[in-house]
Coordinates of C-alpha atoms and ligand atoms in Angstrom, one line a residue:
Chain A
M1 CA 0.3 -0.1 0.5
S2 CA 2.9 2.5 1.0
K3 CA 4.2 2.0 -2.3
Q4 CA 1.3 2.8 -4.0
T5 CA 0.7 6.1 -2.3
A6 CA 4.2 6.9 -3.1
V7 CA 3.5 6.7 -6.4
E8 CA 0.3 8.1 -6.1
A9 CA 2.5 11.8 -4.3
Q10 CA 4.8 11.4 -7.5
L11 CA 1.9 11.7 -9.7
K12 CA 0.6 14.6 -8.1
N13 CA 3.7 16.6 -8.2
L14 CA 4.4 15.8 -11.7
I15 CA 0.8 17.5 -12.7
E16 CA 1.3 20.3 -10.4
E17 CA 4.6 20.6 -11.6
N18 CA 3.8 20.4 -15.0
K19 CA 0.6 22.5 -14.5
K20 CA 3.0 25.5 -13.3
R21 CA 5.1 25.2 -16.2
E22 CA 1.9 25.4 -18.6
H23 CA 1.2 29.1 -16.9
K24 CA 4.8 30.4 -16.9
Y25 CA 4.9 29.3 -20.8
G26 CA 1.9 31.2 -21.0
L27 CA 3.0 34.7 -19.2
Y28 CA 5.3 34.8 -21.9
Q29 CA 2.7 33.9 -25.3
A30 CA 0.7 36.9 -23.4
I31 CA 3.2 39.2 -23.1
L32 CA 4.2 38.7 -27.0
L33 CA 1.0 38.2 -28.3
D34 CA 0.7 42.1 -26.1
I35 CA 3.4 43.7 -27.6
F36 CA 2.0 42.8 -31.6
F37 CA -1.8 43.9 -30.3
V38 CA 0.1 47.3 -29.3
F39 CA 2.4 47.6 -32.6
Y40 CA -0.7 46.6 -35.0
S41 CA -2.7 49.5 -33.5
I42 CA -0.6 52.5 -33.2
L43 CA 0.6 51.6 -37.4
V44 CA -2.8 51.1 -38.0
V45 CA -4.1 53.7 -36.2
Q46 CA -1.5 56.4 -37.2
R47 CA -0.7 55.1 -40.9
A48 CA -3.7 53.8 -42.2
I49 CA -6.5 56.2 -40.4
Y50 CA -3.8 59.6 -39.7
Y51 CA -2.4 59.8 -42.6
K52 CA -3.9 57.7 -45.8
F53 CA -7.7 59.2 -44.1
F54 CA -7.3 62.3 -42.6
L55 CA -4.3 63.5 -44.1
D56 CA -5.1 62.0 -47.8
L57 CA -1.4 61.3 -48.6
R58 CA -0.8 59.2 -51.6
D59 CA 3.1 57.8 -50.7
L60 CA 2.4 56.6 -47.3
P61 CA 6.2 58.3 -45.5
F62 CA 8.8 55.3 -44.8
S63 CA 11.2 55.2 -41.8
W64 CA 12.3 52.2 -40.2
I65 CA 13.7 54.7 -37.4
Q66 CA 10.2 55.2 -37.1
I67 CA 9.2 51.6 -37.3
I68 CA 11.8 51.0 -34.5
I69 CA 11.0 53.4 -31.9
V70 CA 6.8 52.7 -32.7
F71 CA 8.9 48.6 -31.6
F72 CA 10.0 49.7 -28.5
I73 CA 7.2 51.6 -27.5
S74 CA 5.4 48.3 -27.8
V75 CA 8.1 46.4 -26.2
I76 CA 7.6 47.8 -23.1
A77 CA 3.8 49.0 -23.2
G78 CA 3.0 45.3 -24.3
T79 CA 5.2 44.2 -21.7
L80 CA 3.7 45.5 -18.6
W81 CA 0.4 45.5 -19.9
A82 CA 0.7 41.8 -19.9
L83 CA 2.2 41.7 -16.4
T84 CA -0.3 43.3 -15.1
R85 CA -2.3 40.2 -15.9
T86 CA -5.0 41.5 -17.4
S87 CA -4.5 42.5 -20.7
L88 CA -6.4 39.7 -23.8
S89 CA -3.7 37.8 -24.3
C90 CA -3.4 37.1 -20.7
K91 CA -6.9 35.5 -21.2
L92 CA -6.3 33.8 -23.9
F93 CA -3.5 31.8 -22.8
G94 CA -5.5 31.8 -19.5
V95 CA -3.1 32.9 -17.4
A96 CA -5.5 36.3 -16.3
K97 CA -6.5 37.1 -13.1
D98 CA -10.8 37.2 -12.7
N99 CA -11.6 40.5 -12.1
K100 CA -13.7 43.2 -13.3
T101 CA -10.8 45.0 -14.8
T102 CA -9.5 42.2 -17.1
K103 CA -13.5 42.1 -18.0
W104 CA -13.6 45.6 -19.0
T105 CA -9.5 45.8 -20.8
I106 CA -10.8 43.0 -22.7
E107 CA -14.2 44.4 -23.4
L108 CA -13.1 47.8 -24.6
F109 CA -9.3 46.4 -26.2
G110 CA -11.5 44.1 -28.0
W111 CA -14.0 46.4 -29.5
F112 CA -11.3 48.7 -30.3
L113 CA -8.7 46.6 -32.0
F114 CA -12.4 45.2 -34.2
D115 CA -13.2 48.3 -35.0
I116 CA -9.8 50.0 -36.0
T117 CA -9.4 46.7 -38.3
F118 CA -12.4 47.0 -40.0
I119 CA -11.8 51.2 -40.5
A120 CA -8.6 50.1 -41.8
G121 CA -9.9 47.3 -44.3
W122 CA -12.8 49.9 -45.7
I123 CA -9.8 52.3 -46.5
V124 CA -7.6 50.4 -47.7
T125 CA -10.2 48.4 -50.2
K126 CA -10.5 52.2 -51.2
I127 CA -14.2 50.6 -51.1
S128 CA -17.3 53.5 -52.1
I129 CA -20.2 53.7 -52.7
V130 CA -20.3 56.0 -55.5
S131 CA -18.3 53.9 -58.0
L132 CA -20.7 51.2 -57.4
F133 CA -23.8 53.4 -58.8
S134 CA -22.4 55.7 -61.2
P135 CA -24.1 55.7 -64.0
D136 CA -21.0 54.8 -66.8
G137 CA -20.5 52.1 -64.5
L138 CA -24.1 50.1 -64.5
K139 CA -24.1 51.0 -68.1
G140 CA -20.9 49.3 -68.7
A141 CA -22.1 46.5 -66.4
G142 CA -26.0 46.6 -68.2
R143 CA -24.3 46.2 -72.0
L144 CA -22.1 43.0 -70.2
F145 CA -25.0 41.9 -68.7
S146 CA -27.2 41.5 -72.0
A147 CA -24.3 40.3 -73.9
L148 CA -23.9 37.5 -71.0
F149 CA -27.8 37.2 -72.2
H150 CA -26.9 37.5 -76.4
P151 CA -24.1 34.7 -76.8
Q152 CA -22.5 34.6 -80.3
F153 CA -22.7 31.1 -81.0
G154 CA -20.5 31.3 -84.0
I155 CA -16.7 30.6 -81.9
F156 CA -19.3 28.2 -80.4
D157 CA -17.0 25.1 -82.6
D158 CA -13.4 26.6 -81.0
A159 CA -14.9 27.1 -77.8
L160 CA -16.1 23.8 -77.7
F161 CA -12.8 22.4 -78.2
A162 CA -11.1 24.9 -76.0
M163 CA -13.4 23.2 -73.7
I164 CA -12.2 19.3 -74.5
E165 CA -8.8 20.7 -73.7
T166 CA -9.6 22.0 -70.5
I167 CA -11.1 19.0 -69.1
Y168 CA -8.1 17.1 -70.9
I169 CA -6.1 19.1 -68.8
A170 CA -7.5 18.4 -65.7
L171 CA -8.0 15.0 -65.4
V172 CA -4.8 14.3 -67.3
A173 CA -3.2 16.2 -64.3
T174 CA -5.4 14.2 -61.6
L175 CA -4.0 10.8 -63.4
I176 CA -1.1 11.3 -63.5
S177 CA -1.1 12.9 -59.4
I178 CA -2.2 9.2 -58.3
P179 CA 1.1 7.4 -58.0
P180 CA 3.1 9.9 -56.2
T181 CA 0.1 10.7 -53.6
L182 CA 0.1 7.7 -52.8
I183 CA 3.5 7.3 -52.0
I184 CA 4.2 10.8 -50.7
S185 CA 0.7 10.0 -48.3
F186 CA 2.2 6.6 -46.3
F187 CA 5.1 8.5 -45.4
T188 CA 3.1 11.7 -44.0
A189 CA 1.0 9.7 -42.2
R190 CA 1.5 9.9 -38.9
N191 CA 0.4 6.4 -36.9
L192 CA 2.9 5.1 -39.6
M193 CA 5.7 7.3 -39.3
R194 CA 6.3 8.2 -35.9
E195 CA 7.5 4.6 -34.3
N196 CA 11.8 5.6 -34.8
K197 CA 13.7 9.2 -35.1
V198 CA 14.7 8.7 -38.3
T199 CA 10.8 8.2 -40.1
F200 CA 9.5 10.5 -38.0
A201 CA 12.4 13.2 -39.4
I202 CA 11.3 12.4 -43.1
Y203 CA 7.4 12.9 -41.9
Y204 CA 8.3 16.3 -40.7
V205 CA 10.4 17.3 -43.6
L206 CA 8.1 16.1 -46.0
R207 CA 5.1 17.7 -44.2
I208 CA 6.7 21.1 -44.5
I209 CA 7.7 21.2 -48.4
L210 CA 3.4 19.9 -48.5
N211 CA 2.8 22.0 -47.2
F212 CA 4.9 25.4 -48.7
I213 CA 3.6 23.9 -52.0
R214 CA 0.1 24.2 -51.1
S215 CA 0.1 27.1 -50.2
I216 CA 0.9 28.5 -53.0
E217 CA -2.3 28.7 -55.3
P218 CA -2.3 26.9 -58.6
L219 CA -2.4 30.3 -60.8
I220 CA 1.1 31.4 -59.5
W221 CA 2.1 28.0 -60.4
A222 CA 0.9 28.6 -63.6
I223 CA 3.1 31.6 -63.7
I224 CA 6.5 30.0 -62.3
F225 CA 5.7 27.1 -65.4
S226 CA 4.8 29.1 -68.1
V227 CA 8.3 30.5 -68.0
W228 CA 9.4 27.3 -66.9
V229 CA 8.3 25.1 -70.2
G230 CA 6.7 27.9 -72.5
I231 CA 2.6 29.3 -72.2
G232 CA 0.0 27.0 -72.7
P233 CA -1.7 23.7 -72.0
F234 CA 1.7 21.9 -70.4
A235 CA 2.7 24.6 -68.0
G236 CA -1.3 25.0 -66.8
M237 CA -1.0 21.1 -66.0
I238 CA 2.1 20.8 -65.0
A239 CA 0.4 23.4 -62.3
L240 CA -2.3 21.5 -61.6
L241 CA -0.1 18.7 -61.3
V242 CA 1.5 19.9 -58.2
H243 CA -0.8 21.7 -56.8
T244 CA -3.3 18.1 -56.9
I245 CA -0.3 15.8 -55.2
A246 CA 0.0 18.0 -52.6
S247 CA -3.0 18.5 -51.4
N248 CA -4.2 15.0 -52.1
A249 CA -1.1 13.7 -50.1
K250 CA -2.3 15.6 -47.1
L251 CA -6.2 14.4 -47.3
Y252 CA -4.9 11.0 -48.2
S253 CA -2.7 10.3 -45.8
E254 CA -5.3 12.4 -42.8
A255 CA -7.3 9.4 -44.6
I256 CA -4.8 6.9 -42.9
E257 CA -4.6 8.3 -39.9
S258 CA -8.0 7.9 -39.3
I259 CA -8.4 4.2 -40.0
E260 CA -8.7 1.7 -37.3
S261 CA -5.7 0.7 -35.7
G262 CA -6.9 -3.2 -34.7
P263 CA -6.4 -4.9 -37.5
M264 CA -3.1 -3.2 -37.9
E265 CA -2.3 -4.5 -34.9
A266 CA -3.7 -7.8 -35.3
I267 CA -2.1 -8.7 -38.5
S268 CA 1.1 -7.3 -37.3
A269 CA 0.9 -9.7 -34.8
T270 CA 1.0 -12.6 -37.0
G271 CA 4.3 -12.1 -37.5
A272 CA 3.8 -9.9 -41.0
N273 CA 6.4 -7.6 -41.3
K274 CA 5.8 -3.7 -42.7
I275 CA 4.8 -4.0 -46.1
Q276 CA 2.6 -6.4 -45.3
I277 CA 0.9 -4.9 -42.2
V278 CA 0.2 -2.2 -44.8
W279 CA -0.6 -3.8 -47.8
H280 CA -3.0 -5.9 -45.9
A281 CA -4.3 -3.9 -43.2
V282 CA -4.1 -0.3 -44.3
V283 CA -5.4 -0.4 -47.9
P284 CA -8.1 -1.6 -47.8
Q285 CA -9.2 1.1 -45.5
I286 CA -8.5 4.0 -48.0
V287 CA -9.0 2.7 -51.6
L288 CA -12.6 4.1 -51.0
P289 CA -12.2 7.6 -49.5
F290 CA -8.7 7.9 -52.2
L291 CA -10.8 7.1 -54.5
S292 CA -13.1 9.4 -53.8
F293 CA -10.9 12.5 -52.8
T294 CA -9.8 11.8 -56.4
I295 CA -12.6 12.1 -58.2
Y296 CA -13.5 15.3 -56.4
R297 CA -10.4 16.3 -57.5
W298 CA -10.7 16.2 -60.9
D299 CA -14.0 18.3 -60.5
I300 CA -12.1 21.0 -58.5
N301 CA -9.5 20.6 -61.0
V302 CA -11.9 21.4 -64.4
R303 CA -12.6 24.4 -62.1
M304 CA -9.2 25.7 -61.5
A305 CA -8.2 24.5 -65.1
T306 CA -10.2 27.2 -66.0
V307 CA -9.0 30.0 -63.8
I308 CA -5.8 29.1 -65.1
G309 CA -6.4 29.5 -68.7
L310 CA -6.6 32.9 -67.8
V311 CA -2.4 33.6 -67.1
G312 CA -1.7 31.1 -70.5
G313 CA -2.4 28.3 -69.0
G314 CA -4.5 26.8 -72.2
G315 CA -7.8 25.4 -72.7
I316 CA -11.1 27.6 -72.3
G317 CA -9.7 30.7 -69.5
T318 CA -7.4 31.3 -72.9
M319 CA -10.0 32.2 -74.8
L320 CA -11.8 33.7 -72.5
M321 CA -9.1 36.1 -72.0
Q322 CA -8.3 36.7 -75.2
Y323 CA -11.8 38.2 -75.9
Q324 CA -12.2 40.1 -73.4
G325 CA -8.8 41.7 -74.1
L326 CA -10.8 42.6 -77.2
A327 CA -14.0 43.7 -75.6
R328 CA -16.2 41.5 -77.5
W329 CA -18.3 40.7 -74.8
R330 CA -21.2 38.6 -76.9
E331 CA -18.3 35.9 -77.4
V332 CA -17.5 36.3 -73.2
G333 CA -20.7 35.8 -72.6
L334 CA -20.9 32.0 -74.9
I335 CA -17.7 31.1 -72.8
I336 CA -19.1 32.4 -70.0
L337 CA -22.1 30.3 -70.1
M338 CA -20.2 27.2 -71.1
I339 CA -18.1 27.7 -68.3
A340 CA -21.1 27.3 -66.0
F341 CA -22.8 24.2 -67.7
V342 CA -19.3 22.2 -68.0
V343 CA -18.6 23.2 -64.5
W344 CA -21.7 22.7 -63.2
I345 CA -22.5 19.0 -64.4
M346 CA -18.9 17.9 -63.4
D347 CA -19.9 18.5 -60.0
Y348 CA -23.0 16.3 -60.2
I349 CA -21.2 13.5 -62.1
S350 CA -18.6 13.7 -59.7
A351 CA -21.3 14.1 -56.9
K352 CA -23.1 10.9 -58.3
I353 CA -19.6 8.7 -58.5
R354 CA -18.6 9.8 -55.5
E355 CA -22.0 8.5 -53.3
A356 CA -22.2 5.3 -55.5
I357 CA -18.7 4.0 -54.2
Y358 CA -19.9 4.6 -50.6
Chain B
M1 CA 7.7 -25.3 -20.0
L2 CA 6.2 -22.8 -22.7
L3 CA 6.2 -19.5 -20.6
K4 CA 8.2 -17.9 -18.2
V5 CA 7.3 -14.7 -17.3
Q6 CA 8.9 -13.4 -14.3
N7 CA 8.9 -9.5 -12.3
L8 CA 6.9 -8.2 -15.4
H9 CA 7.2 -4.5 -15.2
K10 CA 5.4 -1.9 -17.5
I11 CA 5.4 1.6 -17.5
Y12 CA 3.4 3.4 -20.2
K13 CA 4.6 7.2 -21.3
S14 CA 2.0 8.8 -20.4
G15 CA 4.2 7.2 -16.3
T16 CA 1.3 4.4 -16.0
H17 CA 2.2 2.1 -14.1
A18 CA 0.5 -1.3 -15.2
L19 CA 2.1 -4.3 -14.4
K20 CA 3.9 -4.0 -11.3
G21 CA 6.1 -7.2 -11.3
V22 CA 4.6 -9.8 -12.2
S23 CA 5.5 -13.5 -12.3
F24 CA 4.6 -17.1 -13.7
E25 CA 4.6 -20.2 -15.6
V26 CA 2.5 -21.2 -18.5
E27 CA 2.8 -25.2 -19.2
E28 CA 2.4 -26.8 -22.8
G29 CA -1.2 -27.4 -23.1
E30 CA -2.5 -25.8 -20.2
F31 CA -6.1 -23.3 -20.7
L32 CA -5.0 -20.6 -18.1
V33 CA -7.3 -17.5 -17.2
V34 CA -6.1 -14.7 -16.4
I35 CA -9.1 -12.2 -14.8
G36 CA -9.2 -9.1 -12.9
L37 CA -11.0 -5.1 -12.8
S38 CA -11.0 -3.2 -15.9
G39 CA -7.4 -1.3 -15.6
S40 CA -5.8 -3.9 -14.1
G41 CA -2.9 -4.9 -16.6
K42 CA -4.6 -8.0 -18.5
S43 CA -4.2 -6.6 -22.0
T44 CA -1.3 -4.9 -21.1
L45 CA -0.1 -8.6 -19.8
L46 CA -1.1 -10.4 -23.1
R47 CA 0.7 -7.8 -25.7
C48 CA 3.8 -8.4 -23.1
I49 CA 4.3 -11.7 -24.1
N50 CA 3.3 -11.7 -27.7
R51 CA 5.4 -8.5 -27.6
L52 CA 3.2 -6.0 -29.1
I53 CA 4.6 -3.7 -26.7
E54 CA 7.7 -3.9 -25.0
P55 CA 8.5 -4.5 -21.4
T56 CA 10.1 -2.1 -19.2
S57 CA 12.0 -4.6 -17.3
G58 CA 11.7 -8.1 -15.8
L59 CA 11.9 -11.3 -18.2
V60 CA 9.9 -13.0 -20.7
E61 CA 10.5 -16.6 -21.5
F62 CA 8.6 -18.4 -24.7
N63 CA 10.1 -22.0 -25.3
G64 CA 13.0 -21.9 -23.8
K65 CA 14.1 -17.9 -25.4
D66 CA 14.8 -14.6 -23.7
I67 CA 11.6 -12.9 -26.0
T68 CA 11.6 -9.1 -23.7
H69 CA 13.7 -7.0 -25.6
I70 CA 14.1 -9.0 -29.2
N71 CA 13.3 -6.8 -32.6
G72 CA 13.5 -6.8 -36.4
E73 CA 13.5 -10.3 -38.1
E74 CA 13.6 -12.5 -35.0
L75 CA 10.7 -11.1 -33.1
R76 CA 9.1 -11.5 -36.3
K77 CA 9.7 -15.5 -35.9
V78 CA 8.0 -14.7 -32.4
K79 CA 5.3 -14.1 -33.4
M80 CA 4.0 -16.4 -35.9
Q81 CA 4.1 -19.1 -33.1
I82 CA 2.0 -17.2 -30.9
G83 CA -1.7 -16.6 -32.3
M84 CA -4.7 -13.8 -30.8
V85 CA -7.7 -12.9 -30.1
F86 CA -9.6 -9.7 -29.7
Q87 CA -12.0 -8.4 -28.2
Q88 CA -13.1 -6.3 -31.7
F89 CA -12.2 -9.2 -33.6
N90 CA -9.6 -7.2 -36.0
L91 CA -11.0 -8.2 -39.2
I92 CA -10.0 -6.0 -42.3
K93 CA -14.2 -5.6 -42.7
R94 CA -13.7 -5.3 -47.0
K95 CA -12.3 -8.4 -47.5
S96 CA -13.2 -12.2 -47.4
V97 CA -13.3 -14.5 -44.6
L98 CA -10.8 -16.6 -47.0
S99 CA -8.6 -13.8 -47.1
N100 CA -9.0 -12.4 -43.7
V101 CA -7.7 -16.1 -42.5
I102 CA -5.3 -16.5 -44.7
S103 CA -3.6 -13.4 -44.0
G104 CA -2.6 -14.9 -40.4
K105 CA 0.2 -16.8 -42.6
L106 CA 1.7 -13.6 -44.0
G107 CA 4.6 -14.4 -41.7
S108 CA 5.6 -17.0 -43.4
L109 CA 4.8 -15.6 -47.0
K110 CA 7.0 -14.1 -49.2
T111 CA 6.6 -10.0 -49.7
F112 CA 5.7 -10.4 -53.3
E113 CA 3.4 -13.8 -52.9
S114 CA 1.5 -11.5 -50.2
I115 CA 1.0 -8.9 -52.4
L116 CA -0.1 -10.3 -54.8
E117 CA -2.4 -12.5 -53.2
K118 CA -2.2 -15.7 -55.6
Y119 CA -1.8 -18.4 -53.1
N120 CA -1.2 -22.2 -53.8
D121 CA -3.3 -24.6 -53.3
K122 CA -1.9 -25.7 -49.4
V123 CA -2.3 -22.3 -48.3
Y124 CA -6.7 -22.3 -49.4
N125 CA -6.5 -25.8 -48.7
E126 CA -4.8 -25.0 -45.2
A127 CA -7.5 -22.1 -44.7
Y128 CA -10.5 -24.2 -45.4
R129 CA -9.5 -26.2 -42.8
C130 CA -8.9 -24.3 -40.1
L131 CA -12.6 -22.1 -41.1
E132 CA -13.7 -26.3 -40.4
T133 CA -12.4 -25.6 -37.0
V134 CA -14.8 -23.4 -36.0
G135 CA -17.6 -24.3 -38.0
I136 CA -17.8 -21.6 -40.3
S137 CA -15.9 -22.9 -43.3
D138 CA -19.6 -22.1 -45.8
K139 CA -18.6 -18.3 -45.2
A140 CA -15.5 -18.6 -47.0
K141 CA -16.1 -16.2 -50.0
V142 CA -19.0 -13.2 -47.8
R143 CA -17.4 -10.2 -46.9
A144 CA -15.8 -10.0 -42.9
D145 CA -18.7 -7.2 -41.9
A146 CA -21.6 -9.4 -43.1
L147 CA -21.1 -11.9 -40.8
S148 CA -21.9 -11.5 -36.4
G149 CA -20.4 -10.8 -33.9
G150 CA -19.9 -14.3 -33.1
Q151 CA -19.0 -15.4 -36.5
Q152 CA -16.5 -13.1 -36.8
Q153 CA -14.7 -14.2 -33.3
R154 CA -14.4 -17.6 -35.2
V155 CA -12.6 -16.3 -38.0
A156 CA -10.0 -14.6 -36.3
I157 CA -9.6 -17.2 -34.2
A158 CA -9.1 -19.8 -38.0
R159 CA -6.5 -16.7 -38.3
S160 CA -4.9 -16.8 -35.8
L161 CA -5.0 -21.3 -36.3
M162 CA -3.7 -20.1 -39.5
Q163 CA -0.4 -19.4 -37.8
N164 CA 0.1 -22.9 -36.1
P165 CA 0.3 -21.4 -32.9
K166 CA 1.7 -22.8 -29.9
L167 CA 0.2 -20.7 -28.2
L168 CA -2.7 -18.7 -28.4
L169 CA -3.5 -15.0 -27.0
A170 CA -7.3 -14.1 -26.3
D171 CA -7.8 -10.2 -25.0
E172 CA -11.8 -10.8 -23.4
P173 CA -13.1 -12.8 -26.7
V174 CA -16.4 -12.9 -25.4
A175 CA -16.2 -9.0 -23.8
S176 CA -18.3 -8.0 -27.3
L177 CA -20.9 -10.8 -27.5
D178 CA -24.0 -12.3 -25.6
P179 CA -23.9 -14.9 -22.9
A180 CA -25.5 -17.8 -25.5
T181 CA -22.9 -17.1 -28.5
S182 CA -20.1 -15.7 -25.5
N183 CA -19.9 -19.7 -24.3
S184 CA -19.8 -20.7 -28.3
V185 CA -17.0 -18.6 -28.5
M186 CA -15.4 -20.3 -26.2
Q187 CA -16.0 -23.8 -27.0
Y188 CA -13.8 -23.3 -29.6
F189 CA -11.2 -22.4 -27.6
E190 CA -11.3 -25.3 -25.4
K191 CA -11.4 -27.3 -28.7
I192 CA -8.3 -26.0 -29.9
N193 CA -7.2 -26.5 -26.8
K194 CA -7.5 -30.1 -26.0
E195 CA -7.7 -31.6 -29.5
L196 CA -4.7 -30.0 -31.2
G197 CA -3.1 -29.5 -27.9
T198 CA -2.2 -26.0 -28.4
T199 CA -1.8 -23.9 -25.2
V200 CA -4.7 -20.6 -24.3
I201 CA -3.7 -18.0 -22.7
C202 CA -6.9 -15.6 -22.4
N203 CA -8.6 -13.1 -20.5
L204 CA -11.8 -13.4 -18.4
H205 CA -14.4 -11.4 -17.2
F206 CA -17.2 -13.5 -15.6
L207 CA -16.3 -16.3 -13.4
S208 CA -18.7 -18.4 -13.9
L209 CA -16.7 -19.1 -17.8
V210 CA -13.5 -18.9 -15.7
R211 CA -14.8 -22.1 -14.2
R212 CA -16.0 -23.8 -16.9
Y213 CA -13.2 -23.3 -19.5
A214 CA -9.8 -22.7 -17.4
T215 CA -7.5 -25.5 -16.2
R216 CA -5.7 -22.4 -13.8
V217 CA -6.1 -18.6 -12.7
I218 CA -4.6 -16.0 -12.7
A219 CA -6.0 -12.9 -11.2
L220 CA -4.9 -9.2 -11.1
R221 CA -5.4 -6.2 -9.4
A222 CA -3.6 -3.0 -10.3
G223 CA -0.7 -4.7 -12.0
E224 CA -0.1 -6.7 -9.4
V225 CA -0.7 -10.8 -9.2
I226 CA -2.9 -11.7 -6.5
Y227 CA -4.2 -14.9 -6.6
E228 CA -2.8 -18.2 -8.8
G229 CA -4.5 -21.0 -8.6
S230 CA -6.7 -23.6 -9.5
P231 CA -10.9 -21.6 -10.6
R232 CA -12.3 -24.4 -8.4
D233 CA -10.4 -22.3 -5.0
I234 CA -11.4 -19.0 -6.1
D235 CA -14.5 -18.9 -3.3
E236 CA -16.6 -15.8 -2.3
N237 CA -13.8 -13.8 -0.2
W238 CA -10.8 -14.6 -3.8
F239 CA -14.4 -12.6 -5.6
K240 CA -14.7 -9.9 -3.3
T241 CA -10.7 -8.8 -2.9
I242 CA -10.4 -9.4 -7.1
Y243 CA -13.6 -7.4 -8.0
G244 CA -13.9 -5.3 -4.7
E245 CA -16.5 -5.3 -1.9
E246 CA -19.4 -4.3 -4.2
A247 CA -19.0 -6.6 -7.1
E248 CA -22.2 -9.5 -6.8
E249 CA -21.1 -12.2 -9.0
V250 CA -22.8 -12.5 -12.3
E251 CA -23.6 -15.9 -13.7
I252 CA -23.1 -16.6 -17.5
R253 CA -24.9 -19.7 -18.6
Ligands
LIG401 N1 -1.3 2.3 -24.1 C1 -1.5 3.2 -23.5 N2 -1.0 4.3 -23.1 C2 -0.8 4.5 -21.7 N3 -1.9 3.7 -20.5 C3 -2.0 2.6 -21.3 C4 -1.7 2.5 -22.5 N4 -3.0 1.1 -22.7 C5 -3.2 0.6 -21.3 N5 -2.5 2.1 -20.0 C6 -3.5 1.7 -18.9 O1 -3.0 1.0 -18.3 C7 -2.9 0.2 -17.8 C8 -3.6 -1.3 -17.8 O2 -4.9 -1.6 -18.9 P1 -5.0 -2.6 -19.5 O3 -4.0 -3.6 -19.4 O4 -5.8 -2.1 -20.5 O5 -6.1 -2.9 -18.5 P2 -7.0 -4.4 -19.0 O6 -7.1 -4.7 -20.0 O7 -6.7 -5.1 -17.4 O8 -8.2 -3.5 -19.0 C9 -4.9 1.2 -16.8 O9 -4.5 2.4 -16.2 C10 -4.9 2.2 -18.6 O10 -5.0 3.4 -18.7
LIG402 MG1 -8.6 -5.2 -21.2

């Protein structure tokens, strides 16, 4: 019995220490965040609201000295503020005192942050009711809409061909993406890789690379590849391919992470090796989600291929760009209608297929 | 002696001290039942024996060989000789009963062969024989998740029989089955033990099942062995020590 109480006491100690450590850690985080809040507030009020709105300056004055001064003020103010344990950040990291001052500062400062951000956003976006309802603007919009409803069918053949090109670009990108995505996804599934340090390092590095690739929009990849391999469908296809691999590898590996571990354990208990465990216990559990993600991705890629065409990725998007440049709105109208129709059809088909699989 | 466990400790990364110096021995042909409240360390004990997890200290000796800290190819060889049946059956749901049973053989098949899933007749015959042992060979082509719980557990038993195990571990194999099915599943363990001579170590919850099937009993409480002996000697007093004062015996027939 005494052994047991000793163990319990040890555990209690551990938990206490952990709490203290977390508390300290939380305060550090709160200090950093408060410094940021103060810094942000001063800059937003000074630059967006004062310079841009009140002084109506076109080119904002910029000097590092000024920024550094503001930064030092923020460091001091933010730190002091967090140390009073009544700031917004203290509350966010759970280290705030539970009193009236805290409640008040949080409410006041929270609204202040929200308001200045919204006002700054309004100013930066140049929101203007006047131009939304100006007669000239309305006339232009009217011209465009009427063109949309009177599409020029003379270019139908060309547009159809370009549309098919777009669908094929999306299809090829999706198909080629499957084998590399499959392989990568096993290496980015936490439950398969966490066992030893080497595999976990691979997992970690791969995740970072994929996150980076995914955070760059396909449109930007298309610009990069149109410089690399020349403007056209091929550049568009590679752009989609790269982004598809990175996005689907994440979805695939999440599917792997959510499988039941019981069957894996059972197969491992029979003395099967790693490859056999993956093939017989992991793969059967993930084929359906994988198939479903891939079909959905084809659908997404058709839409993206259209947009990518706008920057020279080939297909219907490129065609749209050309007629828009010539201000031939009735042709543009036809193209937009075709795009809407195909996107709608693809959406429907992919949803139906995915339903049928499950 | 088939299995020797000596002063075994297991401390999980979370700090839980799940086994605190467990020692016992198992002779060939025994039907050993491990009882204890949930959380007493039964599953941990079985997982240390077939080395799904590594003990923190102590000794596990299987068939005269120290397996406490082995790994890699050596560990796979040992795992192949120890079958395991789980409470949740752990079948591959989307696959047929037959391929589930064959997956018990993976350890002794070539990786390449097992990926193509083209096995020779010997393997198929063996799988059917294992299915017959548990009386379910007519379901061979059915998808595993189309079976009832009791049937799935019998498939899981057939899968472990496919290993030709020297030792069969069962972690509360009937805990998610109804009483009648429980008994029928337990009878297959008994049959395997008596007819094939396979040693069985089984975690159980219900004393009535223990009395009926065990040749020897170990009781765990908070990671320690508090009783070891014949199932007949567990009287009212022992029962209360194992399961606590509040407990009352529930009959399963
Ligand atoms: N993987 C694990 N990680 C951490 N603690 C665990 C793990 N598995 C079991 N435990 C803990 O070890 C103790 C014994 O659990 P277990 O062996 O599952 O008991 P039983 O099978 O008798 O219910 C419990 O306190 C449980 O919470
Ligand atoms: Mg258990």
